[in-house]
Coordinates of C-alpha atoms and ligand atoms in Angstrom, one line a residue:
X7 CA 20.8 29.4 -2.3
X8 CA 19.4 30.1 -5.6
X9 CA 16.6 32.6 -6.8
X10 CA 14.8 29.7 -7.8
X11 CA 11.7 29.0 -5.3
X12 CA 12.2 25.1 -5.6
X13 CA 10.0 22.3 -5.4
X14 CA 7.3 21.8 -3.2
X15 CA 6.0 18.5 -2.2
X16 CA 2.3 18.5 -1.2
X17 CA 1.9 15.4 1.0
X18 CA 4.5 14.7 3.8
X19 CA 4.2 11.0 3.8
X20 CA 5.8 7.8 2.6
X21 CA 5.9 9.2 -1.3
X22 CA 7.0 12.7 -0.8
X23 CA 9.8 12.2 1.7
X24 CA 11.1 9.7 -0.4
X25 CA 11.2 12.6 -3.5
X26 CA 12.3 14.9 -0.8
X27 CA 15.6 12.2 0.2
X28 CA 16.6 10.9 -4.0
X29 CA 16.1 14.9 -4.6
X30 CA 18.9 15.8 -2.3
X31 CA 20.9 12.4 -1.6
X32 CA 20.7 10.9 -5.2
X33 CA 20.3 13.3 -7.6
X34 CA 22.0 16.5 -5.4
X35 CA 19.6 19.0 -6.4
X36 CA 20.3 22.2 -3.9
X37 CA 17.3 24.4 -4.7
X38 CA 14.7 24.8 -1.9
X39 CA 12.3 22.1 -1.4
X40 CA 9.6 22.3 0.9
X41 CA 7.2 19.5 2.4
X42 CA 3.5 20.1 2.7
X43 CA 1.8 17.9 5.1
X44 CA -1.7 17.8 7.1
X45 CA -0.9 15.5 9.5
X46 CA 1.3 17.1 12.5
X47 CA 3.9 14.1 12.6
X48 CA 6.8 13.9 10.7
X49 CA 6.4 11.3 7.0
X50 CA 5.8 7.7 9.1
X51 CA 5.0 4.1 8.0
X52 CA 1.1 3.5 7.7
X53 CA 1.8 -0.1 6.9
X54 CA 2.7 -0.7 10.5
X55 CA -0.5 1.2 12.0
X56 CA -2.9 -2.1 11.0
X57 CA 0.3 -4.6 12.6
X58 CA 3.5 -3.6 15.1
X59 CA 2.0 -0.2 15.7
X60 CA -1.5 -1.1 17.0
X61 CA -0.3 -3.8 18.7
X62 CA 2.4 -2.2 20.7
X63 CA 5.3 -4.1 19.6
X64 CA 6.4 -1.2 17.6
X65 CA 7.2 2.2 18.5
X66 CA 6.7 5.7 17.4
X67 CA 10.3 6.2 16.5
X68 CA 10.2 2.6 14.6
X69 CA 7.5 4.7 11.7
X70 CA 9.5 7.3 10.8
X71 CA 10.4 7.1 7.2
X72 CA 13.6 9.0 7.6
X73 CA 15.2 9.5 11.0
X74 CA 13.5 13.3 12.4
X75 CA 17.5 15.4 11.6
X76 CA 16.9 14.4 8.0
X77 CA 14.9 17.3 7.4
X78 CA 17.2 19.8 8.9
X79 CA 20.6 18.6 7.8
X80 CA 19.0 18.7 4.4
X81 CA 17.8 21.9 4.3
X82 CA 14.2 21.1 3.7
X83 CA 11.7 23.1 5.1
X84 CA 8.5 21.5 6.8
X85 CA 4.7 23.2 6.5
X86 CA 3.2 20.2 8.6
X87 CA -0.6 20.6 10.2
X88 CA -2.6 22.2 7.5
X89 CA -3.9 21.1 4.5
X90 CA -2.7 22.7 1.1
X91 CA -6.6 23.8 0.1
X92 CA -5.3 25.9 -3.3
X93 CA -2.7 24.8 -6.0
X94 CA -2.6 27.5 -8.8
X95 CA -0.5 25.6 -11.2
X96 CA 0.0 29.0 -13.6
X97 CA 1.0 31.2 -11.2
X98 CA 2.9 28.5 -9.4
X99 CA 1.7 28.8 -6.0
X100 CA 0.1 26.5 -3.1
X101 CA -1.6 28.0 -0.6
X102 CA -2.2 26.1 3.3
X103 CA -5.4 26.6 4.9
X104 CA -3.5 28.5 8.1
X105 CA -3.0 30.6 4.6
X106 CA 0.5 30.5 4.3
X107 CA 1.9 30.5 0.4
X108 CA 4.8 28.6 -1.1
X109 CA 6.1 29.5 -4.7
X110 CA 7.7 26.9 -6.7
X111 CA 9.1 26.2 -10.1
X112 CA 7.4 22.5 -9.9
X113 CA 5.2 20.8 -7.2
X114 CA 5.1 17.0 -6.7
X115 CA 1.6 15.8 -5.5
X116 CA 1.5 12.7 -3.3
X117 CA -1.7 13.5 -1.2
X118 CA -2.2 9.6 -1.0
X119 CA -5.8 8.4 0.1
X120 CA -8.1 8.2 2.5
X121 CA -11.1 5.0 3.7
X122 CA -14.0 4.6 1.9
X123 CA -16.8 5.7 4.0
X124 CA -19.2 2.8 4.7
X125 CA -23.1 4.1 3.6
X126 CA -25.7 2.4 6.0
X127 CA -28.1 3.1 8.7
X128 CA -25.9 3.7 12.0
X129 CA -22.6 4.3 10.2
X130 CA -22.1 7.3 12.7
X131 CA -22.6 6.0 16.0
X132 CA -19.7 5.8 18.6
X133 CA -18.0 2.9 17.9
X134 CA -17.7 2.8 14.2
X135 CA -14.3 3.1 13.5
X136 CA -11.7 4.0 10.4
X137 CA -7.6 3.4 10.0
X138 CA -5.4 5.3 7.8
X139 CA -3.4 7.3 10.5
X140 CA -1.3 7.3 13.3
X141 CA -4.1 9.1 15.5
X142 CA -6.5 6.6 14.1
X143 CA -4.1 3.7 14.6
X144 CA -3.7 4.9 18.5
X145 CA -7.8 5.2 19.0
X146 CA -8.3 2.2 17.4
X147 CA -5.9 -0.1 20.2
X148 CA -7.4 1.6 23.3
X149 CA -10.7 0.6 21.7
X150 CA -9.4 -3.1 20.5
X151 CA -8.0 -3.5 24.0
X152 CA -11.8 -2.7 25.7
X153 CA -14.1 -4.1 22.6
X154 CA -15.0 -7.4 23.8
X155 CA -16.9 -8.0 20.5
X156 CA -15.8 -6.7 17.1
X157 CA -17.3 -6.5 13.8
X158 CA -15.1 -6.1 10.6
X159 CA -16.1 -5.2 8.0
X160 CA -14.6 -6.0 4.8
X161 CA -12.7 -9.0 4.1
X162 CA -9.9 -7.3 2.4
X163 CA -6.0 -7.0 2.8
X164 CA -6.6 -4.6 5.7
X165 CA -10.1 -6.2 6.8
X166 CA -8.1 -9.3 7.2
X167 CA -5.1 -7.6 9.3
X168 CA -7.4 -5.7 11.5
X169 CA -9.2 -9.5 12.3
X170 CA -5.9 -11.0 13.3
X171 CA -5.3 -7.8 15.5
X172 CA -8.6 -8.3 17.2
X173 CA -7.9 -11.7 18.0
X174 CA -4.5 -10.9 19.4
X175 CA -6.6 -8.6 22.0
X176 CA -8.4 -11.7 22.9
X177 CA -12.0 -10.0 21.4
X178 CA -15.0 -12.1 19.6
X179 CA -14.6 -10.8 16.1
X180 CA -16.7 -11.0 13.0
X181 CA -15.7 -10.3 9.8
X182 CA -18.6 -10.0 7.3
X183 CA -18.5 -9.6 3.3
X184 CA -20.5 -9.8 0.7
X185 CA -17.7 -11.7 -1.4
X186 CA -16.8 -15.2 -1.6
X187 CA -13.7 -15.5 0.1
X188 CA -11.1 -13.0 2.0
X189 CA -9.2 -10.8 -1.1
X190 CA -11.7 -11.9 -3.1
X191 CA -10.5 -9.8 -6.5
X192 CA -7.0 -10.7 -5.7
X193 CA -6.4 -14.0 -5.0
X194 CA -9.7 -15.7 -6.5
X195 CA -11.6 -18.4 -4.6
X196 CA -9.1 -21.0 -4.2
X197 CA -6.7 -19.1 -2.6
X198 CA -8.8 -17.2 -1.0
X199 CA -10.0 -19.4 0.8
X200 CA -6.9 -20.7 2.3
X201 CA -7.3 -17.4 3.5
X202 CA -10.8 -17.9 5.3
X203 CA -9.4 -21.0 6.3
X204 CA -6.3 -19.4 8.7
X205 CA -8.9 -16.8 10.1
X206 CA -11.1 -19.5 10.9
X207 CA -8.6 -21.9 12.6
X208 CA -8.1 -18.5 14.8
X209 CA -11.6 -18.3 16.1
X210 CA -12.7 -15.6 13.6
X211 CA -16.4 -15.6 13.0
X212 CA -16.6 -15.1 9.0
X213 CA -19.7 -14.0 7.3
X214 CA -18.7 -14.4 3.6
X215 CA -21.6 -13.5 1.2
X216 CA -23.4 -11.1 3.5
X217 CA -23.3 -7.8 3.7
X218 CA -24.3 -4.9 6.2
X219 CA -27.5 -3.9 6.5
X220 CA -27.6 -1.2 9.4
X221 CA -25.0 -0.5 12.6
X222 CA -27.7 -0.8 15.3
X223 CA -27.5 1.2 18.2
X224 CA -28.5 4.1 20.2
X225 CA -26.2 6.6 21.1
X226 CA -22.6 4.0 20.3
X227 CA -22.7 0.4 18.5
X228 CA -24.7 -2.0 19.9
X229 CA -25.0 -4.7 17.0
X230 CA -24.3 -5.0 13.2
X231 CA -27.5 -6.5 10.8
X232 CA -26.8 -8.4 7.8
X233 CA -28.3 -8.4 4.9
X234 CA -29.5 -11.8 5.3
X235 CA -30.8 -10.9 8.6
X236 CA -28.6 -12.1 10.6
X237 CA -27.8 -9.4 14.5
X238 CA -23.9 -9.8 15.2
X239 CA -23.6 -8.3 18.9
X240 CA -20.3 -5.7 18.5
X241 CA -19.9 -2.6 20.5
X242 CA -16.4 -1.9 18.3
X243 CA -17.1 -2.0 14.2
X244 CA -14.1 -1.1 12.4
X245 CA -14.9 -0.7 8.1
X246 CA -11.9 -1.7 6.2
X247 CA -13.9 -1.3 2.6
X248 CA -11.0 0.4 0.4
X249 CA -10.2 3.9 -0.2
X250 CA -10.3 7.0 -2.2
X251 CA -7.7 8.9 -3.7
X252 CA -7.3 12.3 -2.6
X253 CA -7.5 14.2 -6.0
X254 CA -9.4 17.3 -5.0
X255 CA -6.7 19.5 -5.0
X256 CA -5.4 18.3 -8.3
X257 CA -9.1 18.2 -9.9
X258 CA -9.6 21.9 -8.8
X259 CA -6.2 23.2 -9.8
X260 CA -7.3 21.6 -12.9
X261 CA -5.0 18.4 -14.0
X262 CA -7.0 15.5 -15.5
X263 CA -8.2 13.0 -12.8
X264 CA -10.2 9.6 -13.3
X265 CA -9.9 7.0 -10.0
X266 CA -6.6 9.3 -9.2
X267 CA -4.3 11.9 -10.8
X268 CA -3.5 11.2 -14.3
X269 CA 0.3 10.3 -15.2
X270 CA 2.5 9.2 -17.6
X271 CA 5.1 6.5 -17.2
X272 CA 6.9 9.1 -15.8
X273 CA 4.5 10.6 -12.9
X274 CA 4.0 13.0 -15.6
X275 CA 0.5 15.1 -15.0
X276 CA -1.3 16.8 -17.3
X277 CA 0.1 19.8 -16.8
X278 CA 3.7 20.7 -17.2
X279 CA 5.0 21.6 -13.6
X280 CA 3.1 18.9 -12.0
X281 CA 4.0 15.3 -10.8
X282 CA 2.1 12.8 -8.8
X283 CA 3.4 10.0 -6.9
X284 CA 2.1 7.3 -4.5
X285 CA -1.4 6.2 -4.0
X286 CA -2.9 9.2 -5.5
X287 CA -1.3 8.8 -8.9
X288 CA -2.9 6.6 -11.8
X289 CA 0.1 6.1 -14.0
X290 CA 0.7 4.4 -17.3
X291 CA 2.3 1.4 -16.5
X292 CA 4.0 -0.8 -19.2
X293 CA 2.9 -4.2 -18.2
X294 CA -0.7 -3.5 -17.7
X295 CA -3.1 -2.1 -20.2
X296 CA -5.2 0.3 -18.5
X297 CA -3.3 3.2 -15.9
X298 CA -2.8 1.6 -12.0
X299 CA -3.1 3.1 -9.2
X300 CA -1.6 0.8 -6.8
X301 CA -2.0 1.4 -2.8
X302 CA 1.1 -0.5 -1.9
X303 CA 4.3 0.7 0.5
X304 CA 6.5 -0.8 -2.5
X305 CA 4.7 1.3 -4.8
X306 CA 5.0 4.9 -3.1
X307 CA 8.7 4.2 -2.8
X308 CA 9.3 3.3 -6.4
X309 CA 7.0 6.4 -7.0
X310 CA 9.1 8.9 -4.5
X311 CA 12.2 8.3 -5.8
X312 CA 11.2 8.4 -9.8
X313 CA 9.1 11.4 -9.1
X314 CA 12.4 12.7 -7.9
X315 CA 13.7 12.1 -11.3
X316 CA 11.2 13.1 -13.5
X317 CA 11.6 16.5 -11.8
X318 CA 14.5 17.0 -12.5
X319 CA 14.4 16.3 -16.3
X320 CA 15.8 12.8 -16.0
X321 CA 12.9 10.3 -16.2
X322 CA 13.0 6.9 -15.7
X323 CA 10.8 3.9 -16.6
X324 CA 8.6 2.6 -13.9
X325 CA 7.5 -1.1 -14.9
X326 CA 8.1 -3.1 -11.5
X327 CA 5.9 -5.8 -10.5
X328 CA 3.6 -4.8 -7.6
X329 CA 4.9 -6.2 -4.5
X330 CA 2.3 -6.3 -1.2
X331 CA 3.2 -7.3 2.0
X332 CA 0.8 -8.2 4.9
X333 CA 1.1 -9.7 8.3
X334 CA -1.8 -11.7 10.2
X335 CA -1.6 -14.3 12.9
X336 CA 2.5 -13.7 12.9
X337 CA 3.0 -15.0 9.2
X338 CA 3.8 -12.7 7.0
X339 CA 2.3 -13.1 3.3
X340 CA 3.5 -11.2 0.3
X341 CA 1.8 -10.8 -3.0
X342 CA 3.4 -9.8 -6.2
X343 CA 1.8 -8.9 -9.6
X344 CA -2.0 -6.8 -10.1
X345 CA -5.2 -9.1 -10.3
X346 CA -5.5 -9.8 -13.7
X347 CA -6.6 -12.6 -16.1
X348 CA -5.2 -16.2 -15.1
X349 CA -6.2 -19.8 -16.2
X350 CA -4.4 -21.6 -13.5
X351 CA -3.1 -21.9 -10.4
X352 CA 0.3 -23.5 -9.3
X353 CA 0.8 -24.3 -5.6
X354 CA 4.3 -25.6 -4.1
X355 CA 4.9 -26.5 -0.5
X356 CA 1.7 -27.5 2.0
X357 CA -0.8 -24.9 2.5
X358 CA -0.6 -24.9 6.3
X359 CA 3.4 -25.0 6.7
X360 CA 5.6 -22.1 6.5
X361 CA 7.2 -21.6 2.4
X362 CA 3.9 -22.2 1.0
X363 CA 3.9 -20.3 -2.7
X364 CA 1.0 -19.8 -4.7
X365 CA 1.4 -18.9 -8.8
X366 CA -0.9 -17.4 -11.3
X367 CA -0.6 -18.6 -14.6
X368 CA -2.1 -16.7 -17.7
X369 CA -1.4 -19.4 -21.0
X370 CA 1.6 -20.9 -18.7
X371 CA 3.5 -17.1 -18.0
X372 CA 3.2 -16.5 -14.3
X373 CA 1.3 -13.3 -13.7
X374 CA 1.3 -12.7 -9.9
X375 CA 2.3 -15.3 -7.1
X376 CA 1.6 -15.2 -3.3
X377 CA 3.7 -16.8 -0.4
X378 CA 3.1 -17.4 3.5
X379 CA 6.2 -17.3 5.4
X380 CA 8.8 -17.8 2.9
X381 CA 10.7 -14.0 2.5
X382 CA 13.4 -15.5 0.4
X383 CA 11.2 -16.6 -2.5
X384 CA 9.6 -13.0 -3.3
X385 CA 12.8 -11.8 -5.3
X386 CA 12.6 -14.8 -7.4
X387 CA 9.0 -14.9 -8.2
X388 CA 9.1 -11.3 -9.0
X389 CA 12.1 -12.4 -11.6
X390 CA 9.8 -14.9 -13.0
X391 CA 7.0 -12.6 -13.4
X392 CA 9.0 -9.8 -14.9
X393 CA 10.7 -12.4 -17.5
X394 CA 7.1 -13.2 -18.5
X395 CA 8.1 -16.1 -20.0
X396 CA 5.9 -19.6 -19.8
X397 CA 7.1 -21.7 -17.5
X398 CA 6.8 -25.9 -17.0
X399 CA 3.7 -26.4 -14.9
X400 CA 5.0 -29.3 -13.4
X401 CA 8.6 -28.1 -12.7
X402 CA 6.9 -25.5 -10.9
X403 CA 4.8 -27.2 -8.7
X404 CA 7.9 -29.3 -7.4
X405 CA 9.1 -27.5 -4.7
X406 CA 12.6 -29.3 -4.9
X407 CA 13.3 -27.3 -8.1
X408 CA 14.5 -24.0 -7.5
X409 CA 12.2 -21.1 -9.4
X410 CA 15.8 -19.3 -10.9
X411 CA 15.8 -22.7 -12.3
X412 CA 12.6 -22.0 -14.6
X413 CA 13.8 -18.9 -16.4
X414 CA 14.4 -19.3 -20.3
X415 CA 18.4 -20.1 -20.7
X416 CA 20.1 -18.3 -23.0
X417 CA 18.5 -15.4 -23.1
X418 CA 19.0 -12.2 -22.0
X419 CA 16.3 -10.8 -18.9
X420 CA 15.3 -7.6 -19.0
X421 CA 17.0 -5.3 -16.7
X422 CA 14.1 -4.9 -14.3
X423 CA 13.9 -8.9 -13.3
X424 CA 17.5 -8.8 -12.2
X425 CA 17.4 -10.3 -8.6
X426 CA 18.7 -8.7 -5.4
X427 CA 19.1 -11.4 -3.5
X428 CA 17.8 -11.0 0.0
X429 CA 15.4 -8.0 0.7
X430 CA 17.4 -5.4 2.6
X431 CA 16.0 -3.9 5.9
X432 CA 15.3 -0.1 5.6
X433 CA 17.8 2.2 7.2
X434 CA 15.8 5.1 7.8
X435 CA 17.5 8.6 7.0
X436 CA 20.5 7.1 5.6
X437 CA 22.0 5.6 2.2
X438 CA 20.5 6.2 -1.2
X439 CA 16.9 5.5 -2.4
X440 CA 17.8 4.3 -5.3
X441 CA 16.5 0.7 -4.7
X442 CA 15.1 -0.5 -7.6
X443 CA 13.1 -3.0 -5.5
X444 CA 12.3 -1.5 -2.1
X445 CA 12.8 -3.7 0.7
X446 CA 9.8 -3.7 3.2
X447 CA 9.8 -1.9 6.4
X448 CA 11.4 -4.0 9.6
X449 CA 8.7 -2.5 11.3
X450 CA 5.9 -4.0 9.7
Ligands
FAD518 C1 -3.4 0.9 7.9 C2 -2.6 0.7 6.6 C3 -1.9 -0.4 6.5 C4 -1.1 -0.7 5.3 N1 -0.4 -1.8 5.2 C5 0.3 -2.0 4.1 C6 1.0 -3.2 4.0 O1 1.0 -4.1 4.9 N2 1.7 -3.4 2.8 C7 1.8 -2.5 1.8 O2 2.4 -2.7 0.8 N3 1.1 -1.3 1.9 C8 0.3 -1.1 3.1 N4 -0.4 0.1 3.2 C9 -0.4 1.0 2.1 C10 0.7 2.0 2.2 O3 0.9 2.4 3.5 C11 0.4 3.2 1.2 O4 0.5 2.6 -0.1 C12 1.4 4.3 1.4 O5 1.3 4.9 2.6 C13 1.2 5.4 0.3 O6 2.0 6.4 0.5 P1 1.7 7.9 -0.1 O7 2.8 8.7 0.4 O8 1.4 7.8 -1.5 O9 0.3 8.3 0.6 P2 -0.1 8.5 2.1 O10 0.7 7.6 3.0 O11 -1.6 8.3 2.2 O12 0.3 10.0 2.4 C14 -0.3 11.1 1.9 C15 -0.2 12.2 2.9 O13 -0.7 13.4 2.3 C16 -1.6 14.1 3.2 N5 -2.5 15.0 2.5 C17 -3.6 14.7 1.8 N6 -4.2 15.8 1.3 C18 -3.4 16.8 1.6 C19 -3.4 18.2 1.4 N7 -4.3 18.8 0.7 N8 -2.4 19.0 1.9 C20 -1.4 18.4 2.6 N9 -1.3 17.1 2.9 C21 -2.3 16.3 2.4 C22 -2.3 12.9 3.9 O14 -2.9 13.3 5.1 C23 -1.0 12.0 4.1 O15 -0.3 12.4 5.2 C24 -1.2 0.3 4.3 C25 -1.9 1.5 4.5 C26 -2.7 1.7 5.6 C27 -3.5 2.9 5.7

């Protein structure tokens, strides 16, 4: 073991154990690295907490991002169950609210996110309820499985899981939000309202273009008031209304922050022994012209392992497309690309049968695509998008003609928009994280 106090990671979750395994499996580094988490469970899946997890089809064992021996056989050490509350960047040292203190020549900072805190009348009652953690995800079944009537609030990607699981526990369920259609910002009207459609055929009560006026209730929920006046009955409201970066450690030891940590291409901060990875880190992003801070599963992988990198002197180039997956009503629907501009929309396949593929087009170059129940197609969209090359409308919209089929011939493809063929299923504590495209968890 070397004199050299090592790396800490602050934020034992998807992000930093992925560092922590391409520090020690891919790139062999052998100094000390210690994990820093707040939560008392070992680095799990949050994606499953909304889906498998909260439902009960998918056990504790099935979150773990790396099977529980990892850790030991490794040689890293585990500070889990208190917060890192001080990060003195010049003198190199975190300090943990039980006021323990880790040294360390660099520190990785992947302290993700957490919900946006709904601001009305009533928000505190009993009954009003957030998900971003295991604990959370555990409250939140018992609760489904005795709601009767549920209000959701927010129409988004998790406002529209947490409907489907409501359903599947056989509750009345409300969605209400003030925009259009479901995932609104990211899928536009159109699609979005295929969206609102598939709640609707499942008995979901939607309340698009309303918002929430006051939770009503005494001591716990009793009903939720719109805006436009109308009094849903709920005695379960769960807010699914975004979430916040959690920067103030960063902001206080001192590294430029603005809607998450500031990086580089590389997860570099703005201070010379500090990386950021996963939902916490805004980095530059080749593709897009503003920094992203991208909430995705896809994303904190990609992040873990090239934060890995980076600290170790050996950066690489993170340019991927944005890949989200989601499950609702037993399809599974994946979304590749960042909202952005578009002038068009391609659809192949019917909107109600399974392989159903959606395409943005910006001047005829596909910018982000979405497909229900068709896993196969996600590799070759994200080809198309990364060769950002214009494509034939028409060819595209044929769903006979295969997408590979649309790229420019004779012409090289950069690097990045080489398929994989067929998503691989994770095998937790094993193998390389190297994957330049993470496959999504099995446990989704
Ligand atoms: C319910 C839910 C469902 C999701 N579903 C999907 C999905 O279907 N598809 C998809 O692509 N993505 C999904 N996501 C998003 C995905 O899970 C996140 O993008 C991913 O977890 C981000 O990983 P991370 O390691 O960056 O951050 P996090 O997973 O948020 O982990 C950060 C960790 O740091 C800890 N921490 C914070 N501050 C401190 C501190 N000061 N000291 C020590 N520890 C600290 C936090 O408690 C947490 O344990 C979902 C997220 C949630 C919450």
């Amino acid at each position: 073991m070397s004199a050299d106090p090592g790396i800490v990671i602050i934020g034992a979750s998807l992000a930093g154990a992925k560092a922590a395994q391409a520090l020690r499996l891919d790139h062999g580094y052998d100094g000390p690295i210690t994990l820093v988490g707040d939560e008392p469970h070992l680095p799990y899946q949050r994606s499953a907490l909304s889906k498998g997890y909260l439902l009960g089809t998918t056990g504790p064992a099935d979150l773990d991002v790396l099977k529980p021996q990892f850790y030991a056989d490794q040689d890293i050490t585990l500070a889990l169950g208190a917060p890192a509350t001080a990060l003195d960047l010049d003198a190199r040292r975190v300090r943990l609210a039980d006021c323990t203190e880790f040294p360390f020549t660099q520190v990785l900072i992947a302290t993700g996110a957490r919900p946006r805190r709904l601001r009305v009348p009533g928000a505190d009652l009993d009954g009003v309820r957030y998900l971003r953690n295991r604990d959370d995800s555990e409250h939140l079944a018992a609760a489904l499985r005795a709601a009767g009537n549920v209000v959701v609030i927010g129409a988004g990607w998790l406002g529209s899981e947490l409907a489907a699981a409501s359903r599947t526990f056989g509750n009345h369920t409300t969605v209400i939000d003030p925009l259009p259609t479901p995932v609104y910002y990211v899928l536009g009207d159109r699609i979005g309202g295929l969206i609102a459609r598939r709640h609707r055929d499942h008995g979901v009560n939607l309340l698009l273009g309303d918002g929430v006026e006051a939770i009503l209730g005494t001591r716990s929920v009793e009903a939720v008031q719109t805006i436009t006046g109308r009094t849903i009955p709920a005695n379960l409201v769960i807010v699914g209304v975004g979430a916040t970066p959690n920067t103030e450690l960063a902001q206080a030891a001192g590294l430029c922050v603005d809607g998450g940590i500031l990086t580089d291409g590389h997860l570099r901060t703005s201070h010379p022994v500090a990386v950021a990875a996963g939902d916490v880190a805004r980095h530059h992003h080749p593709r897009y012209l503003n920094p992203v801070r991208i909430e995705h599963w896809d994303n904190a992988v990609i992040h873990g392992t090239a934060a890995a990198a980076t600290l170790l002197g050996k950066p690489t180039t993170i340019d991927h497309v944005p890949y989200f997956f989601s499950t609702q009503y037993g399809s599974t629907l994946e979304y590749l690309g960042l909202p952005t501009t578009w002038d068009r929309i391609i659809t192949r396949g019917e909107q109600t049968t399974p392989g159903f593929t959606a395409i943005w087009l910006d001047r005829g170059i596909p910018v982000a695509a979405l497909t229900i129940d068709n896993r196969g197609a996600a590799d070759h969209l994200r080809t198309l998008i990364a060769t950002a090359h214009p494509v034939d409308p028409q060819q595209l919209a044929d769903p006979d003609t295969p997408l590979l089929d649309l790229l420019p011939t004779r012409r090289a493809v950069p690097c990045e928009a080489i398929s994989y063929g067929r998503p691989r299923r994770p095998n937790p504590g094993q193998g390389s994280a190297s994957t330049t495209h993470a496959p999504r968890p099995a446990n989704a």
